[in-house]
XYZ file of N, CA and C in Angstrom:
705
model
N -20.999 4.679 0.700
C -21.118 5.491 1.717
C -22.101 6.654 1.358
N -22.813 6.969 2.375
C -23.989 8.118 2.021
C -23.477 9.280 2.599
N -23.488 10.443 1.761
C -23.160 11.686 2.231
C -21.680 11.741 2.354
N -20.955 13.029 3.177
C -19.860 13.190 3.084
C -18.985 12.532 4.401
N -19.661 12.070 5.430
C -19.165 11.438 6.595
C -18.869 10.007 6.195
N -17.393 9.637 6.308
C -16.791 8.531 5.876
C -16.455 7.632 7.099
N -16.884 7.912 8.343
C -16.370 7.162 9.307
C -17.263 5.836 9.360
N -16.675 4.665 9.729
C -17.192 3.432 10.005
C -16.810 2.859 11.424
N -17.558 2.179 11.998
C -17.346 1.942 13.500
C -16.716 0.634 13.771
N -16.370 -0.166 12.610
C -15.934 -1.576 12.921
C -15.026 -1.859 11.752
N -14.005 -2.572 12.072
C -12.997 -3.299 10.914
C -13.833 -4.189 9.986
N -14.727 -5.004 10.428
C -15.591 -5.680 9.696
C -16.323 -4.927 8.619
N -16.914 -3.760 8.968
C -17.642 -2.773 8.244
C -16.633 -2.187 7.207
N -15.469 -1.898 7.592
C -14.432 -1.089 6.780
C -13.876 -2.041 5.604
N -13.874 -3.384 5.788
C -13.406 -4.180 4.659
C -14.592 -4.998 3.995
N -15.786 -4.487 4.371
C -16.780 -5.283 3.862
C -16.891 -5.119 2.148
N -16.980 -6.353 1.608
C -17.179 -6.385 0.258
C -15.910 -7.056 -0.341
N -14.966 -7.245 0.440
C -13.591 -7.774 -0.158
C -13.834 -9.292 -0.333
N -13.591 -9.703 -1.522
C -13.855 -11.164 -1.770
C -12.552 -11.918 -2.374
N -12.697 -13.180 -2.486
C -11.517 -13.766 -3.118
C -11.182 -13.624 -4.519
N -9.918 -13.408 -4.813
C -9.509 -13.038 -6.074
C -9.402 -11.620 -6.459
N -9.570 -10.741 -5.351
C -9.477 -9.349 -5.736
C -8.041 -8.873 -5.343
N -7.823 -7.481 -6.096
C -6.415 -6.809 -6.067
C -6.618 -5.906 -5.030
N -5.665 -5.965 -4.076
C -5.603 -5.004 -2.887
C -4.277 -4.332 -2.995
N -4.345 -2.951 -3.118
C -3.196 -2.223 -3.110
C -3.059 -1.546 -1.660
N -1.840 -1.790 -1.048
C -1.399 -1.416 0.314
C -0.424 -0.268 0.499
N -0.664 0.761 1.172
C 0.377 1.702 1.648
C 1.217 1.290 2.421
N 2.385 1.972 2.576
C 3.427 1.556 3.656
C 4.823 1.222 3.044
N 5.806 1.277 3.926
C 7.151 1.025 3.387
C 7.794 0.133 4.370
N 8.024 -1.155 4.226
C 8.588 -1.938 5.365
C 7.348 -2.109 6.362
N 7.639 -1.632 7.736
C 6.688 -1.512 8.712
C 6.196 -0.153 8.957
N 6.671 0.920 8.174
C 6.414 2.285 8.444
C 5.009 2.805 7.680
N 4.052 3.197 8.360
C 2.830 3.603 7.804
C 1.959 2.501 7.134
N 2.197 1.338 7.649
C 1.194 0.397 7.113
C 0.025 0.129 7.830
N -1.142 -0.050 6.961
C -2.440 -0.288 7.607
C -2.686 -1.663 8.487
N -1.898 -1.726 9.666
C -1.776 -2.987 10.206
C -3.081 -3.621 10.648
N -3.982 -2.734 11.152
C -5.384 -3.338 11.507
C -6.079 -3.988 10.363
N -6.193 -3.050 9.327
C -6.949 -3.445 8.137
C -6.294 -4.825 7.396
N -4.947 -4.951 7.552
C -4.467 -6.217 7.371
C -4.816 -7.403 8.155
N -4.843 -7.100 9.506
C -5.425 -8.189 10.266
C -6.667 -8.522 10.041
N -7.611 -7.604 9.615
C -8.867 -7.851 9.354
C -9.116 -8.814 8.033
N -8.237 -8.502 7.247
C -8.138 -9.341 6.009
C -7.841 -10.817 6.376
N -6.940 -10.932 7.308
C -6.494 -12.220 7.628
C -7.628 -12.848 8.422
N -8.264 -12.226 9.431
C -9.439 -12.692 10.168
C -10.644 -13.137 8.949
N -10.933 -12.383 7.982
C -11.889 -12.804 7.114
C -11.374 -14.017 6.426
N -10.198 -14.244 6.144
C -9.663 -15.517 5.500
C -9.784 -15.368 4.066
N -9.946 -14.314 3.351
C -10.164 -14.010 2.018
C -8.868 -14.491 1.418
N -8.920 -15.260 0.245
C -7.930 -16.035 -0.608
C -7.684 -15.575 -1.855
N -6.689 -16.079 -2.562
C -6.339 -15.652 -3.878
C -6.314 -14.254 -4.270
N -5.723 -13.514 -3.372
C -5.547 -11.975 -3.484
C -4.287 -11.811 -4.433
N -4.427 -10.653 -5.005
C -3.337 -10.131 -5.755
C -2.857 -8.798 -4.865
N -1.790 -8.829 -4.448
C -1.329 -7.866 -3.485
C -0.379 -6.954 -4.121
N -0.542 -5.591 -3.944
C 0.474 -4.462 -4.700
C 0.836 -3.846 -3.502
N 2.174 -3.863 -3.224
C 2.593 -3.034 -2.098
C 4.222 -3.008 -2.341
N 4.907 -1.974 -1.695
C 6.374 -2.022 -1.695
C 7.116 -3.450 -1.406
N 6.618 -3.681 -0.391
C 7.172 -5.005 0.070
C 6.005 -5.791 1.029
N 6.244 -6.995 1.490
C 5.416 -7.694 2.267
C 5.629 -7.859 3.713
N 5.973 -6.716 4.336
C 6.031 -6.760 5.913
C 7.144 -7.742 6.206
N 6.976 -8.298 7.444
C 7.827 -9.361 7.997
C 7.126 -10.607 8.226
N 7.802 -11.637 8.652
C 6.941 -12.938 8.785
C 5.840 -12.931 9.543
N 5.650 -12.200 10.729
C 4.862 -12.267 11.714
C 4.056 -11.024 12.089
N 4.229 -9.922 10.965
C 3.592 -8.727 11.210
C 3.409 -8.055 9.946
N 2.343 -7.231 9.735
C 2.227 -6.409 8.591
C 1.637 -7.392 7.617
N 1.689 -7.097 6.315
C 1.190 -8.036 5.159
C 1.668 -9.387 5.261
N 2.946 -9.614 5.874
C 3.499 -11.099 5.996
C 2.486 -11.924 6.663
N 1.539 -11.548 7.506
C 0.488 -12.684 8.130
C -0.353 -13.155 7.243
N -0.494 -12.482 5.927
C -1.357 -13.061 4.951
C -0.771 -14.169 4.210
N 0.758 -14.269 4.279
C 1.408 -15.327 3.671
C 1.101 -16.738 4.392
N 1.029 -16.512 5.746
C 1.064 -17.795 6.536
C -0.141 -18.505 6.247
N -1.253 -18.170 5.801
C -2.371 -18.857 5.465
C -2.660 -19.077 3.889
N -1.726 -18.628 3.160
C -1.524 -18.654 1.817
C -2.719 -17.839 1.169
N -3.113 -16.669 1.697
C -4.237 -15.794 1.391
C -3.826 -14.987 0.089
N -2.479 -15.013 -0.333
C -2.093 -14.072 -1.464
C -1.566 -15.151 -2.526
N -2.149 -14.823 -3.773
C -1.836 -15.615 -4.854
C -0.559 -14.814 -5.744
N -0.652 -13.642 -5.641
C 0.328 -12.868 -6.543
C 0.769 -11.598 -5.739
N 2.043 -11.063 -5.861
C 2.617 -10.092 -5.120
C 3.218 -9.195 -6.295
N 2.780 -7.917 -6.438
C 3.624 -6.789 -7.006
C 4.410 -6.036 -6.092
N 5.620 -6.039 -5.950
C 6.431 -5.466 -5.003
C 7.812 -5.123 -5.652
N 8.593 -4.154 -4.837
C 9.839 -3.775 -5.362
C 10.909 -4.696 -4.744
N 10.686 -5.232 -3.591
C 11.720 -6.251 -2.935
C 11.107 -7.011 -2.062
N 11.916 -8.142 -1.700
C 11.486 -9.169 -0.684
C 11.475 -8.592 0.560
N 12.503 -7.904 1.000
C 12.650 -7.176 2.479
C 13.175 -8.390 3.368
N 12.609 -8.253 4.484
C 12.926 -9.110 5.667
C 11.980 -10.124 5.934
N 11.349 -10.510 4.883
C 10.259 -11.679 4.953
C 10.755 -12.908 4.543
N 11.274 -13.786 5.444
C 11.837 -15.037 5.102
C 10.784 -15.929 4.323
N 9.472 -15.923 4.736
C 8.447 -16.831 4.214
C 8.111 -16.256 2.726
N 8.096 -14.930 2.623
C 7.950 -14.311 1.181
C 9.010 -14.847 0.185
N 10.318 -14.952 0.750
C 11.511 -15.452 -0.092
C 11.332 -16.974 -0.420
N 10.836 -17.742 0.760
C 10.674 -19.092 0.541
C 9.728 -19.478 -0.475
N 8.323 -18.994 -0.360
C 7.395 -19.201 -1.275
C 7.751 -18.789 -2.644
N 8.528 -17.746 -2.891
C 8.835 -17.214 -4.290
C 9.803 -18.244 -4.708
N 10.829 -18.644 -4.004
C 11.899 -19.392 -4.460
C 11.500 -20.729 -4.840
N 10.335 -21.206 -4.294
C 9.780 -22.649 -4.360
C 8.679 -22.652 -5.379
N 8.277 -21.478 -6.019
C 7.274 -21.297 -6.901
C 5.923 -21.439 -6.410
N 5.867 -21.246 -5.079
C 4.372 -21.308 -4.458
C 3.608 -19.889 -4.673
N 4.379 -18.867 -5.019
C 3.904 -17.656 -5.076
C 4.199 -16.612 -6.183
N 3.227 -16.374 -7.005
C 3.741 -15.455 -8.107
C 4.046 -14.118 -7.711
N 5.236 -13.649 -8.173
C 5.705 -12.397 -7.927
C 6.294 -11.547 -9.113
N 5.855 -10.429 -9.017
C 6.131 -9.486 -10.109
C 6.995 -8.308 -9.480
N 8.306 -8.534 -9.394
C 9.205 -7.607 -8.910
C 9.245 -6.293 -9.768
N 9.164 -5.141 -9.295
C 8.942 -3.843 -10.015
C 9.785 -2.911 -9.387
N 10.681 -2.145 -10.210
C 11.485 -0.933 -9.697
C 10.742 -0.003 -8.892
N 11.211 0.585 -7.693
C 10.370 1.148 -6.701
C 9.613 2.408 -7.232
N 10.460 3.085 -8.066
C 9.816 4.492 -8.542
C 8.815 4.106 -9.632
N 8.987 2.966 -10.452
C 7.972 2.556 -11.419
C 6.742 2.240 -10.515
N 7.038 1.483 -9.467
C 5.909 0.998 -8.689
C 4.991 2.019 -8.313
N 5.636 3.204 -7.595
C 4.903 4.395 -7.158
C 4.115 4.951 -8.289
N 4.567 5.061 -9.583
C 4.146 5.955 -10.686
C 2.950 4.947 -11.304
N 3.019 3.701 -11.070
C 2.066 2.783 -11.644
C 0.695 3.027 -10.749
N 0.935 3.091 -9.620
C -0.213 3.387 -8.474
C -0.863 4.960 -8.704
N 0.102 5.781 -9.125
C -0.429 7.268 -9.338
C -1.082 7.420 -10.468
N -0.457 6.689 -11.496
C -1.001 6.599 -13.000
C -2.531 6.021 -12.922
N -2.635 4.904 -12.096
C -3.962 4.357 -12.105
C -4.911 5.301 -11.447
N -4.610 6.063 -10.461
C -5.424 7.129 -10.002
C -5.606 8.185 -10.720
N -4.805 8.369 -11.658
C -4.947 9.569 -12.348
C -5.688 9.449 -13.735
N -6.109 8.010 -13.847
C -6.835 7.669 -15.127
C -5.838 7.703 -16.364
N -4.504 7.399 -15.960
C -3.492 7.159 -17.283
C -3.339 5.617 -17.288
N -3.543 5.153 -18.378
C -3.657 3.693 -18.548
C -2.168 3.053 -18.697
N -1.156 3.762 -18.967
C 0.240 3.328 -19.135
C 1.131 4.398 -19.311
N 2.394 4.286 -19.162
C 3.420 5.260 -19.458
C 4.687 4.791 -19.734
N 5.510 5.392 -20.595
C 6.700 5.052 -20.782
C 7.960 5.344 -19.736
N 8.968 4.424 -19.514
C 9.843 4.759 -18.627
C 11.184 3.935 -19.086
N 12.421 4.732 -18.806
C 13.490 4.188 -19.303
C 14.144 3.009 -18.122
N 13.491 3.032 -16.903
C 13.649 2.122 -15.819
C 13.273 0.798 -16.286
N 14.397 0.026 -16.039
C 14.201 -1.506 -16.627
C 14.520 -1.940 -17.995
N 14.671 -0.975 -18.919
C 15.032 -1.357 -20.066
C 16.306 -2.186 -20.254
N 16.227 -3.353 -21.105
C 17.307 -4.062 -21.172
C 17.728 -5.161 -20.225
N 16.662 -5.209 -19.220
C 16.647 -6.234 -17.999
C 15.446 -6.994 -18.111
N 15.333 -8.157 -17.282
C 14.228 -8.983 -17.253
C 12.942 -8.246 -17.057
N 12.954 -7.073 -16.454
C 11.858 -6.229 -15.960
C 11.137 -5.841 -17.357
N 11.779 -5.778 -18.471
C 11.195 -5.359 -19.860
C 10.701 -6.378 -20.702
N 10.762 -7.746 -20.226
C 10.244 -8.871 -20.982
C 8.820 -8.783 -21.252
N 8.374 -8.704 -22.538
C 7.048 -8.720 -22.914
C 6.326 -7.491 -23.008
N 7.323 -6.586 -22.714
C 6.524 -5.128 -22.617
C 7.068 -4.374 -24.130
N 6.232 -3.380 -24.361
C 6.488 -2.657 -25.592
C 7.577 -1.788 -25.371
N 8.453 -1.525 -26.375
C 9.834 -0.793 -26.229
C 9.640 0.413 -27.227
N 10.012 1.569 -27.052
C 9.951 2.604 -27.969
C 11.150 3.590 -27.765
N 11.764 3.988 -28.840
C 12.873 5.074 -28.624
C 12.153 6.401 -28.864
N 12.639 7.300 -27.840
C 12.177 8.499 -27.529
C 13.175 9.399 -27.536
N 13.583 10.378 -28.314
C 14.494 11.305 -28.441
C 16.039 10.809 -27.988
N 16.044 9.549 -28.782
C 17.455 8.928 -28.759
C 17.535 7.978 -27.410
N 16.533 7.873 -26.749
C 16.601 6.783 -25.537
C 15.480 5.834 -25.634
N 16.123 4.721 -25.047
C 15.042 3.562 -25.102
C 14.102 3.323 -23.862
N 12.758 3.179 -23.919
C 11.929 3.250 -23.002
C 10.899 1.835 -23.176
N 10.396 1.554 -22.010
C 9.533 0.464 -21.977
C 8.110 1.040 -21.399
N 6.936 0.387 -22.024
C 5.617 0.934 -21.483
C 5.174 0.002 -20.402
N 5.004 0.667 -19.211
C 4.605 0.104 -18.143
C 2.921 0.336 -17.879
N 2.219 -0.622 -17.485
C 0.739 -0.516 -17.403
C 0.514 0.187 -15.948
N -0.618 1.116 -15.989
C -0.942 1.344 -14.613
C -1.528 0.336 -13.721
N -1.591 0.539 -12.347
C -2.258 -0.396 -11.508
C -3.442 0.371 -10.818
N -4.514 -0.533 -10.850
C -5.865 -0.025 -10.044
C -6.123 -1.204 -9.271
N -6.669 -1.089 -8.092
C -7.239 -2.146 -7.161
C -8.420 -2.097 -7.063
N -8.969 -3.344 -6.571
C -10.580 -3.297 -5.975
C -10.528 -2.706 -4.763
N -9.526 -2.826 -3.884
C -9.576 -2.190 -2.651
C -7.985 -1.394 -2.375
N -8.078 -0.351 -1.773
C -6.665 0.131 -1.164
C -6.886 0.404 0.068
N -6.028 0.083 0.858
C -5.784 0.089 2.256
C -4.739 0.983 2.754
N -5.015 1.934 3.518
C -4.198 3.062 3.734
C -4.002 3.358 5.395
N -2.860 3.811 5.720
C -2.795 4.387 7.057
C -2.336 5.869 6.958
N -3.112 6.660 7.819
C -2.885 8.146 7.957
C -2.698 8.433 9.395
N -2.143 9.522 9.619
C -2.009 9.971 10.956
C -3.408 10.560 11.483
N -3.790 11.699 10.601
C -5.038 12.373 11.115
C -5.994 12.486 10.109
N -7.250 12.541 10.223
C -8.267 12.752 9.267
C -9.546 13.500 9.794
N -10.207 14.295 8.986
C -11.405 14.709 9.345
C -12.448 13.715 8.947
N -13.656 14.154 9.158
C -14.940 12.913 9.000
C -15.118 12.924 7.400
N -14.764 13.878 6.863
C -15.001 13.943 5.209
C -13.723 13.076 4.599
N -12.987 12.540 5.367
C -11.828 11.711 4.733
C -10.540 12.471 4.131
N -10.497 13.845 4.434
C -9.228 14.572 4.261
C -8.222 14.120 5.040
N -6.976 13.663 4.560
C -5.863 12.878 5.265
C -4.724 13.731 5.408
N -3.926 13.510 6.503
C -2.661 13.991 6.855
C -1.715 12.818 7.229
N -0.616 12.597 6.598
C 0.271 11.571 7.040
C 1.267 12.191 7.737
N 2.027 11.502 8.595
C 3.161 11.807 9.432
C 4.470 11.478 8.954
N 5.322 12.611 8.450
C 6.638 12.407 8.034
C 6.865 11.350 7.113
N 7.657 10.255 7.432
C 8.095 9.240 6.433
C 7.072 8.156 6.233
N 6.025 8.209 7.302
C 4.930 7.260 7.228
C 4.090 7.563 5.867
N 4.222 8.849 5.182
C 3.545 9.051 3.988
C 3.858 8.181 2.951
N 5.193 7.984 2.636
C 5.632 6.931 1.722
C 4.765 6.720 0.563
N 4.281 5.512 0.493
C 3.283 5.068 -0.709
C 1.879 5.396 -0.332
N 1.551 5.779 0.561
C 0.043 5.974 1.101
C -0.564 7.038 -0.005
N -0.129 8.063 -0.090
C -0.950 9.016 -1.091
C -1.195 8.371 -2.444
N -0.192 7.759 -3.086
C -0.398 7.115 -4.356
C -1.261 6.028 -4.440
N -1.145 5.064 -3.424
C -2.047 3.921 -3.058
C -3.637 4.469 -2.967
N -3.801 5.395 -2.192
C -5.133 5.956 -1.887
C -5.903 6.496 -2.977
N -5.234 6.860 -4.202
C -6.010 7.079 -5.331
C -6.343 6.057 -6.172
N -5.710 4.893 -6.125
C -5.732 3.925 -7.040
C -6.954 2.679 -6.801
N -7.515 2.930 -5.680
C -8.562 1.663 -5.359
C -9.903 2.078 -5.815
N -10.660 1.254 -6.294
C -12.085 1.399 -6.365
C -12.697 1.658 -4.978
N -12.335 1.007 -3.910
C -12.824 1.223 -2.619
C -11.439 1.648 -1.838
N -11.315 2.648 -1.172
C -10.149 3.217 -0.428
C -10.512 3.194 1.023
N -10.153 2.318 1.757
C -10.384 2.353 3.141
C -9.101 2.757 3.929
N -9.321 3.649 4.942
C -8.144 4.391 5.638
C -8.441 4.196 7.187
N -7.348 3.763 7.839
C -7.476 3.900 9.290
C -6.441 4.986 9.734
N -6.810 5.541 10.989
C -6.000 6.764 11.311
C -6.002 6.874 12.881
N -4.854 7.600 13.357
C -4.720 7.761 14.871
C -5.730 8.701 15.323
N -6.298 9.611 14.561
C -7.164 10.724 15.151
C -7.966 11.270 14.206
N -9.271 11.360 14.577
C -10.212 11.932 13.715
C -10.714 13.106 14.332
N -10.806 14.362 13.468
C -11.253 15.688 13.947
C -12.512 16.108 13.201
N -12.941 16.867 13.459
C -14.334 17.667 12.849
C -13.759 18.422 11.486
N -14.788 18.408 10.458
C -14.288 19.295 9.363
C -14.121 20.704 9.853
N -12.939 21.160 8.985
C -12.623 22.607 9.400
C -11.425 22.682 10.242
N -11.136 21.659 11.033
C -9.990 21.832 12.039
C -8.590 21.567 11.304
N -8.602 20.894 10.133
C -7.336 20.567 9.387
C -7.004 21.857 8.589
N -5.928 22.239 8.607
C -5.346 23.403 7.701
C -5.381 22.878 6.151
N -6.215 23.329 5.423
C -6.370 22.793 4.066
C -4.849 22.694 3.402
N -3.865 23.648 3.581
C -2.657 23.524 2.961
C -1.965 22.285 3.504
N -2.198 21.684 4.498
C -1.502 20.679 5.017
C -2.212 19.099 4.726
N -3.308 19.223 3.979
C -3.808 17.937 3.605
C -3.077 17.260 2.448
N -2.793 16.143 2.622
C -2.020 15.436 1.833
C -2.791 14.516 0.676
N -3.885 13.931 1.219
C -4.876 13.309 0.330
C -6.346 13.770 0.569
N -6.936 14.280 -0.420
C -8.185 14.995 -0.347
C -9.304 13.831 -0.245
N -10.382 14.116 0.738
C -11.312 13.214 0.942
C -12.041 12.533 -0.102
N -12.070 13.145 -1.305
C -12.783 12.717 -2.547
C -12.013 11.244 -2.820
N -10.843 10.835 -2.452
C -10.593 9.585 -2.893
C -10.901 8.537 -1.813
N -11.432 9.007 -0.728
C -11.531 7.933 0.460
C -13.172 7.593 0.622
N -13.191 6.236 0.639
C -14.674 5.909 0.876
C -14.907 5.436 2.214
N -14.055 4.889 2.959
C -14.326 4.620 4.503
C -13.174 4.934 5.363
N -13.526 5.268 6.570
C -12.620 5.810 7.461
C -12.722 5.342 8.939
N -11.674 4.744 9.441
C -11.884 3.951 10.809
C -10.828 4.517 11.660
N -11.086 4.870 13.084
C -10.105 5.188 14.109
C -9.512 3.925 14.660
N -8.326 3.783 14.635
C -7.398 2.662 15.182
C -6.518 2.855 16.112
N -5.982 1.821 16.778
C -4.836 1.970 17.670
C -3.718 1.100 17.064
N -2.537 1.492 17.208
C -1.446 0.656 16.568
C 0.019 0.399 17.341
N 0.446 -0.690 16.905
C 1.565 -1.199 17.531
C 2.720 -0.400 17.266
N 2.779 -0.181 15.885
C 4.156 0.634 15.200
C 5.471 -0.097 15.333
N 5.473 -1.406 15.158
C 6.675 -2.105 15.440
C 7.696 -1.615 14.651
N 8.823 -1.778 15.095
C 10.251 -1.117 14.499
C 10.697 -2.433 13.744
N 11.107 -2.252 12.409
C 11.511 -3.477 11.675
C 12.990 -3.810 12.071
N 13.828 -2.838 12.140
C 15.104 -3.182 12.442
C 15.648 -1.925 13.555
N 15.832 -2.334 14.706
C 16.238 -1.418 15.786
C 17.669 -1.218 15.650
N 18.196 0.097 15.571
C 19.678 0.399 15.635
C 19.821 1.361 16.651
N 20.846 0.994 17.573
C 20.990 1.729 18.776
C 22.520 1.985 18.900
N 22.922 3.153 19.571
C 24.213 3.565 19.667
C 24.693 2.983 20.986
N 26.092 2.329 20.947
C 26.491 1.812 22.396
C 27.001 2.939 23.049
N 26.410 2.905 24.492
C 26.807 4.139 25.239
C 28.375 4.060 25.678
N 29.027 5.290 25.574
C 30.449 5.238 25.852
C 30.672 5.467 27.349
N 31.496 4.816 27.878
C 31.788 4.721 29.385
C 32.806 5.911 29.635
């Protein structure tokens, strides 16, 4: 991108440069705050052999789950399988490489990658299969394992509002993994519901500074609910 204006006009332009074998970090939690249109563009492009880093992989027919349908994902780094039956099937049949990572550790791996920290020690996972093959160290009487940071070729992000310079505001729980993921991509692409002019956002309300953002696109969103829970009306 040239200059401060990060806005692009098409999803094809937004995801230009994504190639087979790359690592993609995606914000979102379940179906909340996911970059659904950027995911659809990856599906349209047909990019293969991707390593995907995300809290989970959506559901079978929406979100990141659509990339499993055409076997576009080679490896997933995630904290849980979630509501995705195809994710479970491919994992159990050995068709998909899966690195299950504790949720807080996954968030910190993204944050560390964005902060230039190559690795960190955490007690989470010590003494479990999560620790296999990792360096262990005792610190102040407690055992820790060394977790490497995560950096991606692309980070795909969903925000609520942005200015043209790429300063981002997330809405409530849709913030989730997006701020950490946004810092960890060599190319960070963001889709938003509203773009305003520079100066219209309150600086104190900005969650991700535009310095982390490379491309910005205005989108429209389905915002599907993963599990709808309703109260039965009393007669």
